[in-house]
Amino acid sequence: MDKNRYMVRQAIKDMDSHVLGYEIMYSAGHEAYGDGSENEVSAAQAIYDFLMHNSEKALKDSRTFMTFTSSLLAKRTPHLFKNTDLVIQIDDSVIIHPFAMHLVQQYVKEGYEIAADEFQFMPRYLALLEYLSYIKINLKSIGASSAENIMRVAQSMNKKVIATGVDTKELCDLAKKLNVYGMQGEYVADKLANEVHQSTYLRSNFFRLVVAVTREEPDIQEIEQIISMDVTLSYSLLKLSNSAYFARRTKTTSIQQAIMTLGLNQLKRWVYLLSAGDEAEDDLTDSEEFIKISFMRASFASELQRYIRNPVLTRSEAYLLGMFSTLEYLIDAPMEEILADIPMVDELRDALLYHTGSGGKLLDLVISYEKANWKNITDNAEALGIPSNQLTTIYFNCMEEVNRIWNQMLNSTVEKPEIEEPMPE
């Protein structure tokens, strides 16, 4: 892909912060692409070339919305994806284009669902309602009265409405008042952080850990991978291994070191204690999604670290940077207090606490990509010396690997084992 063209997934959530699907967002330069600009054809070609080789990575494990310009529709780009996986999203540049609208009608006949982005209460939008499954309204750009009018029309025709641009609590409250199908925006992503269950780990991941540590011949690499996927397990293990009980001259700064510090018998005892505190009836849906975000941030930061000019952090430190960036939402305490018992280099600590130094820029780049903040993506990538034309490929490679491991974990048929407390050493 050409320089400064990025693609990223942004979650669409319901009123309870459960993920309904994702939108694939892309940019040309610093602005969202697909606005009918003069470089649309060349940008569309770049997007098409990327999707040709990465279609399986782009649509994975969810309903996916993607904006298609007239050029992408003419290239039959939607045919790269199954009609059960993809929602074809169109904007005004397609709606005013007669041939493009003819193509849209053809896609509907082929079983694809259509979403109109930034729907307006205008004749040309109302005329295509019969072809739409979803209506997206930008609450930042339309007033409450217009939104209410659109909702009335949508409900009368059984169309699902998704509110976009939900970047503040006020807009979130408006979306709830309107009773929209879904919401999308910065506040929607951040809202999840305020509603997760505190100090909880992913139960299915934990059960895999139980099985791994109780094997006749435990595989240390398997145990390390399972713990490294879960921010709360990682934090708990590092804190324990650096406690007074395991007083060591050298502090433990990685999951592998922590496992070796405890030894298998103490590791089994730690797992037993976690099991005793497991709340089997809790609804951990929000926490699971947030733990997955931590895992994705860690993987993305670690891979980006390979490309940084004059790196200060190691790749394992970059991994912890992404993983621990969510800790203050999962543990009910200030970040300074959370990190107090975890030894780490000053650069990593300062990046987590104050977003300073190259580590801070790396964390800002990861979070900016997550939120599709195009300008911040470019600025931080340039400051770190990371080739901007590599970002999308790195991001989707990480996403594919995270999804592969995550789905493997969730789809495993591991039942909750009975754990016997290990004998003291």
XYZ file of C-alpha atoms in Angstrom:
425
model
C 0.000 0.000 0.000
C 1.118 3.537 -0.635
C 2.499 5.723 2.114
C 0.055 6.964 4.764
C -2.824 4.682 3.778
C -4.034 2.712 6.747
C -6.724 0.160 7.538
C -8.042 -0.623 11.007
C -11.018 -2.355 12.666
C -13.322 -0.354 14.937
C -15.883 -2.097 17.119
C -19.650 -1.548 16.863
C -21.331 -2.273 20.209
C -24.818 -2.555 21.588
C -26.192 -0.724 24.619
C -24.495 -3.215 26.959
C -21.058 -2.828 25.307
C -21.255 -6.246 23.635
C -19.576 -6.303 20.224
C -22.042 -6.580 17.329
C -19.405 -6.390 14.614
C -16.518 -4.326 13.303
C -16.073 -1.644 10.684
C -12.978 -1.779 8.514
C -11.888 1.849 8.291
C -9.253 3.134 5.912
C -7.595 6.420 5.153
C -5.700 8.194 2.390
C -3.300 10.698 3.912
C -4.734 12.037 7.155
C -8.400 11.922 6.131
C -10.881 9.106 5.950
C -10.875 7.678 2.457
C -14.042 7.226 0.428
C -15.203 10.815 0.187
C -15.070 11.123 -3.593
C -11.722 12.936 -3.539
C -9.615 13.240 -6.666
C -7.195 10.517 -5.614
C -10.029 8.066 -4.921
C -9.197 5.812 -7.872
C -5.549 5.350 -6.894
C -6.521 4.901 -3.246
C -9.174 2.364 -4.242
C -6.542 0.450 -6.204
C -4.273 0.362 -3.157
C -7.125 -0.892 -0.960
C -8.094 -3.478 -3.580
C -4.516 -4.742 -3.879
C -4.296 -5.131 -0.105
C -7.630 -6.942 0.189
C -6.733 -9.290 -2.665
C -3.953 -10.724 -0.509
C -5.463 -10.194 2.934
C -9.211 -10.796 2.628
C -9.177 -13.624 5.184
C -7.383 -11.403 7.703
C -9.701 -8.432 7.160
C -12.906 -10.349 7.887
C -12.581 -12.705 10.787
C -14.764 -13.870 13.676
C -17.473 -11.175 13.288
C -19.920 -9.289 11.092
C -17.817 -6.735 9.221
C -18.859 -3.400 7.733
C -16.691 -1.916 5.003
C -17.150 1.234 2.918
C -17.009 0.615 -0.837
C -16.540 3.476 -3.266
C -17.841 3.400 -6.827
C -14.422 2.257 -8.004
C -14.269 -0.637 -5.518
C -17.818 -1.700 -6.378
C -16.967 -1.699 -10.080
C -13.925 -3.876 -9.365
C -16.331 -6.383 -7.740
C -14.271 -6.125 -4.547
C -17.150 -7.354 -2.313
C -16.884 -10.710 -4.073
C -13.625 -11.257 -2.183
C -15.826 -11.932 0.839
C -18.806 -14.151 1.618
C -22.147 -12.367 1.695
C -22.708 -13.802 5.187
C -19.573 -12.104 6.532
C -19.719 -8.686 4.900
C -21.989 -5.643 5.080
C -21.403 -3.351 2.086
C -21.325 0.213 3.381
C -21.940 3.092 0.948
C -21.803 6.859 1.304
C -23.034 9.860 -0.660
C -20.437 9.454 -3.418
C -22.085 6.134 -4.341
C -25.668 7.233 -3.752
C -25.402 10.041 -6.332
C -23.698 7.756 -8.873
C -26.350 5.995 -11.090
C -24.108 3.127 -12.223
C -22.798 2.529 -8.708
C -26.355 2.321 -7.399
C -27.136 -0.241 -10.112
C -24.221 -2.301 -8.774
C -25.563 -1.973 -5.231
C -28.897 -3.419 -6.350
C -27.048 -6.348 -7.937
C -25.177 -7.041 -4.713
C -28.484 -7.053 -2.809
C -29.802 -9.693 -5.226
C -26.671 -11.738 -4.492
C -27.489 -11.738 -0.774
C -25.236 -8.959 0.523
C -26.571 -6.562 3.143
C -26.184 -2.803 2.593
C -25.549 -0.014 5.108
C -25.856 3.695 4.277
C -23.215 5.743 6.085
C -24.146 9.201 7.433
C -27.769 8.749 6.399
C -29.600 12.019 5.743
C -33.295 12.890 5.722
C -33.185 13.642 1.994
C -35.066 12.227 -1.059
C -32.075 10.371 -2.530
C -31.509 8.521 0.770
C -35.183 7.784 1.352
C -35.452 6.395 -2.186
C -32.946 3.625 -1.474
C -34.424 2.504 1.846
C -35.774 -0.707 0.327
C -32.191 -1.857 -0.360
C -30.829 -1.058 3.111
C -30.455 -3.350 6.088
C -28.601 -0.783 8.207
C -28.742 2.987 8.559
C -25.756 4.777 10.114
C -26.258 8.272 11.502
C -23.450 10.531 12.697
C -24.683 12.073 15.936
C -21.907 14.671 15.845
C -23.161 16.184 12.600
C -26.951 15.969 12.894
C -29.250 17.341 15.545
C -31.400 15.353 17.947
C -34.605 16.202 16.080
C -33.193 14.957 12.747
C -31.982 11.796 14.455
C -35.450 11.224 15.921
C -37.063 11.653 12.486
C -34.671 9.140 10.953
C -35.333 6.696 13.798
C -39.090 6.878 13.216
C -38.674 6.124 9.509
C -36.162 3.340 10.199
C -38.343 1.646 12.791
C -41.399 1.805 10.536
C -39.427 -0.098 7.874
C -37.567 -2.479 10.235
C -34.130 -1.018 9.534
C -31.320 -1.273 12.094
C -29.807 2.086 13.067
C -26.181 2.444 14.145
C -25.079 5.715 15.749
C -21.549 6.780 14.780
C -19.369 9.586 16.081
C -20.326 8.667 19.648
C -17.299 10.375 21.187
C -18.862 11.848 24.350
C -21.126 10.745 27.182
C -23.789 13.185 25.989
C -23.882 11.582 22.547
C -23.942 8.133 24.138
C -26.931 9.174 26.259
C -28.659 10.484 23.117
C -28.018 7.190 21.312
C -29.540 5.272 24.218
C -32.547 7.603 24.268
C -33.047 6.973 20.558
C -32.787 3.223 21.229
C -30.376 2.597 18.351
C -29.279 -0.897 17.378
C -25.583 -0.149 17.851
C -23.020 2.557 18.646
C -19.569 3.372 17.357
C -16.981 5.973 18.366
C -14.242 6.848 20.854
C -16.553 7.012 23.872
C -17.976 3.598 22.981
C -14.469 2.104 23.100
C -13.517 3.935 26.294
C -16.854 3.183 27.968
C -15.969 -0.480 28.049
C -12.990 0.356 30.225
C -15.248 1.839 32.884
C -17.626 -1.133 33.004
C -15.360 -4.180 33.093
C -15.371 -6.407 36.152
C -12.355 -5.545 38.280
C -9.405 -7.939 38.747
C -10.829 -10.765 36.656
C -9.161 -13.139 34.230
C -10.552 -14.984 31.239
C -12.104 -18.174 32.612
C -11.583 -20.346 29.533
C -7.932 -19.241 29.442
C -7.579 -20.077 33.126
C -8.967 -23.588 32.644
C -6.410 -24.191 29.890
C -3.735 -23.071 32.347
C -5.026 -25.555 34.928
C -4.755 -28.384 32.401
C -1.287 -27.253 31.306
C 0.221 -27.085 34.821
C -1.297 -30.402 35.906
C 0.017 -32.464 32.997
C 2.385 -35.281 33.897
C 5.117 -33.431 31.985
C 4.093 -29.719 31.827
C 5.208 -27.749 28.768
C 6.748 -24.486 30.009
C 6.336 -22.791 26.624
C 2.619 -23.646 26.589
C 2.196 -22.287 30.129
C 4.056 -19.100 29.206
C 1.860 -18.539 26.124
C -1.386 -19.027 28.066
C -0.377 -16.570 30.791
C 0.978 -14.044 28.288
C -2.428 -13.824 26.599
C -4.158 -12.576 29.742
C -3.296 -9.215 31.291
C -4.573 -10.071 34.775
C -2.790 -13.431 34.902
C 0.434 -11.761 33.689
C 0.212 -9.019 36.288
C -0.670 -11.407 39.130
C 2.226 -13.747 38.319
C 4.807 -10.946 38.022
C 3.637 -9.397 41.283
C 3.852 -12.747 43.091
C 7.299 -13.613 41.727
C 8.649 -10.271 42.964
C 7.084 -10.548 46.414
C 9.084 -10.878 49.630
C 8.381 -14.632 49.672
C 10.602 -15.071 46.605
C 13.180 -12.485 47.677
C 15.794 -12.455 44.934
C 18.790 -10.329 44.180
C 17.587 -9.871 40.586
C 13.998 -8.765 40.002
C 11.719 -10.707 37.668
C 10.686 -8.719 34.585
C 9.202 -11.316 32.222
C 6.625 -14.097 32.313
C 9.273 -16.712 31.531
C 11.464 -15.531 34.414
C 8.449 -15.517 36.742
C 7.606 -19.136 35.891
C 11.190 -20.206 36.538
C 11.244 -18.243 39.808
C 8.149 -19.963 41.175
C 8.869 -23.448 39.910
C 6.113 -25.865 38.939
C 5.005 -26.728 42.469
C 4.520 -23.102 43.510
C 2.947 -22.385 40.129
C 0.332 -25.083 40.796
C -0.315 -23.574 44.234
C -0.838 -20.141 42.625
C -3.303 -21.634 40.131
C -5.114 -23.340 43.006
C -5.517 -20.033 44.838
C -6.875 -18.378 41.675
C -9.341 -21.215 41.261
C -10.593 -20.816 44.827
C -11.489 -17.204 44.073
C -13.158 -17.874 40.709
C -16.714 -16.499 40.514
C -18.302 -19.006 38.176
C -21.592 -17.143 37.893
C -20.165 -13.753 36.934
C -20.892 -12.389 33.467
C -17.395 -11.771 32.143
C -18.325 -10.764 28.584
C -17.055 -7.206 28.925
C -13.869 -8.337 30.647
C -13.165 -10.921 27.962
C -13.397 -8.293 25.237
C -11.130 -5.973 27.191
C -8.572 -8.715 27.842
C -8.554 -9.395 24.089
C -7.846 -5.686 23.487
C -4.865 -5.980 25.869
C -3.593 -9.024 23.976
C -3.902 -7.219 20.628
C -2.126 -4.108 21.933
C 0.710 -6.251 23.299
C 1.174 -8.163 20.050
C 1.005 -5.010 17.904
C 3.473 -3.097 20.100
C 5.899 -6.016 20.123
C 5.861 -6.324 16.325
C 6.195 -2.558 15.796
C 9.246 -2.571 18.073
C 11.144 -4.432 15.329
C 10.953 -1.330 13.104
C 11.762 1.447 15.589
C 14.858 3.512 14.881
C 17.270 3.412 17.868
C 14.926 1.393 20.127
C 15.084 1.885 23.895
C 12.758 -0.957 24.884
C 13.211 -4.638 24.070
C 10.455 -6.546 22.291
C 9.387 -8.244 25.538
C 9.182 -4.818 27.211
C 7.147 -3.498 24.285
C 4.829 -6.483 24.749
C 4.315 -5.586 28.419
C 3.793 -1.954 27.393
C 0.788 -2.906 25.287
C -0.479 -5.551 27.711
C -0.261 -3.402 30.856
C -1.743 -0.294 29.199
C -5.194 -1.492 30.315
C -4.378 -2.437 33.897
C -5.884 0.639 35.538
C -9.272 -0.363 34.101
C -9.016 -3.967 35.262
C -7.648 -3.235 38.730
C -9.370 -0.640 40.855
C -6.309 1.445 41.735
C -4.168 4.266 40.272
C -1.591 3.154 37.705
C 1.291 4.346 39.946
C 0.101 2.044 42.716
C -0.456 -0.887 40.354
C 3.071 -0.687 38.950
C 4.759 -0.106 42.309
C 5.442 -3.814 42.891
C 6.428 -4.632 39.304
C 10.113 -4.052 38.439
C 10.648 -2.501 35.029
C 13.043 -0.119 33.312
C 12.303 3.581 33.791
C 11.514 4.019 30.090
C 8.749 1.402 30.265
C 7.314 2.779 33.517
C 7.363 6.381 32.219
C 5.707 5.297 28.973
C 2.872 3.615 30.900
C 2.429 6.437 33.416
C 3.161 9.564 31.389
C 3.339 8.466 27.712
C 6.840 9.959 27.462
C 9.880 8.911 25.449
C 9.890 6.535 22.499
C 7.889 4.035 24.560
C 5.187 6.649 25.057
C 5.108 7.344 21.331
C 4.842 3.612 20.643
C 1.906 3.301 23.047
C 0.255 6.369 21.504
C 0.730 4.846 18.039
C -0.908 1.567 19.108
C -3.882 3.331 20.729
C -4.218 5.825 17.852
C -4.371 2.929 15.392
C -6.982 1.242 17.551
C -9.097 4.432 17.439
C -8.403 5.215 13.739
C -6.835 8.579 14.605
C -5.116 8.968 11.237
C -3.010 12.085 11.947
C -1.630 10.746 15.231
C -0.789 7.462 13.515
C 1.370 9.217 10.929
C 2.995 11.613 13.408
C 4.004 8.871 15.861
C 5.159 6.471 13.141
C 7.383 9.153 11.631
C 8.783 10.105 15.060
C 9.714 6.462 15.726
C 11.099 5.836 12.246
C 8.517 3.124 11.520
C 7.708 2.888 7.777
C 4.085 3.999 7.537
C 3.516 1.780 4.499
C 4.133 -1.279 6.719
C 1.628 -0.433 9.451
C -1.504 -1.945 7.932
C 0.223 -5.228 7.080
C 1.732 -5.476 10.581
C -1.652 -4.652 12.156
C -3.600 -7.277 10.202
C -0.913 -9.925 10.687
C -1.139 -9.337 14.444
C -4.930 -9.352 14.327
C -4.951 -12.665 12.460
C -2.558 -14.274 14.932
C -4.444 -12.932 17.961
C -7.749 -14.180 16.521
C -6.244 -17.572 15.711
C -4.939 -18.097 19.235
C -8.044 -16.584 20.840
C -10.472 -18.747 18.842
C -8.369 -21.830 19.459
C -8.582 -21.088 23.155
C -12.319 -20.337 23.266
C -13.274 -23.273 21.062
C -11.295 -25.793 23.043
C -13.526 -28.202 24.963
C -11.826 -27.768 28.318
C -14.115 -28.386 31.251
C -13.365 -26.959 34.659
C -10.962 -29.442 36.288
C -10.882 -30.423 39.930
C -7.648 -29.071 41.406
C -5.947 -30.676 44.328
C -3.711 -28.383 46.353
C -0.082 -29.388 45.738
C 1.978 -30.622 48.640
C 4.339 -28.014 50.144
C 7.903 -28.165 48.960
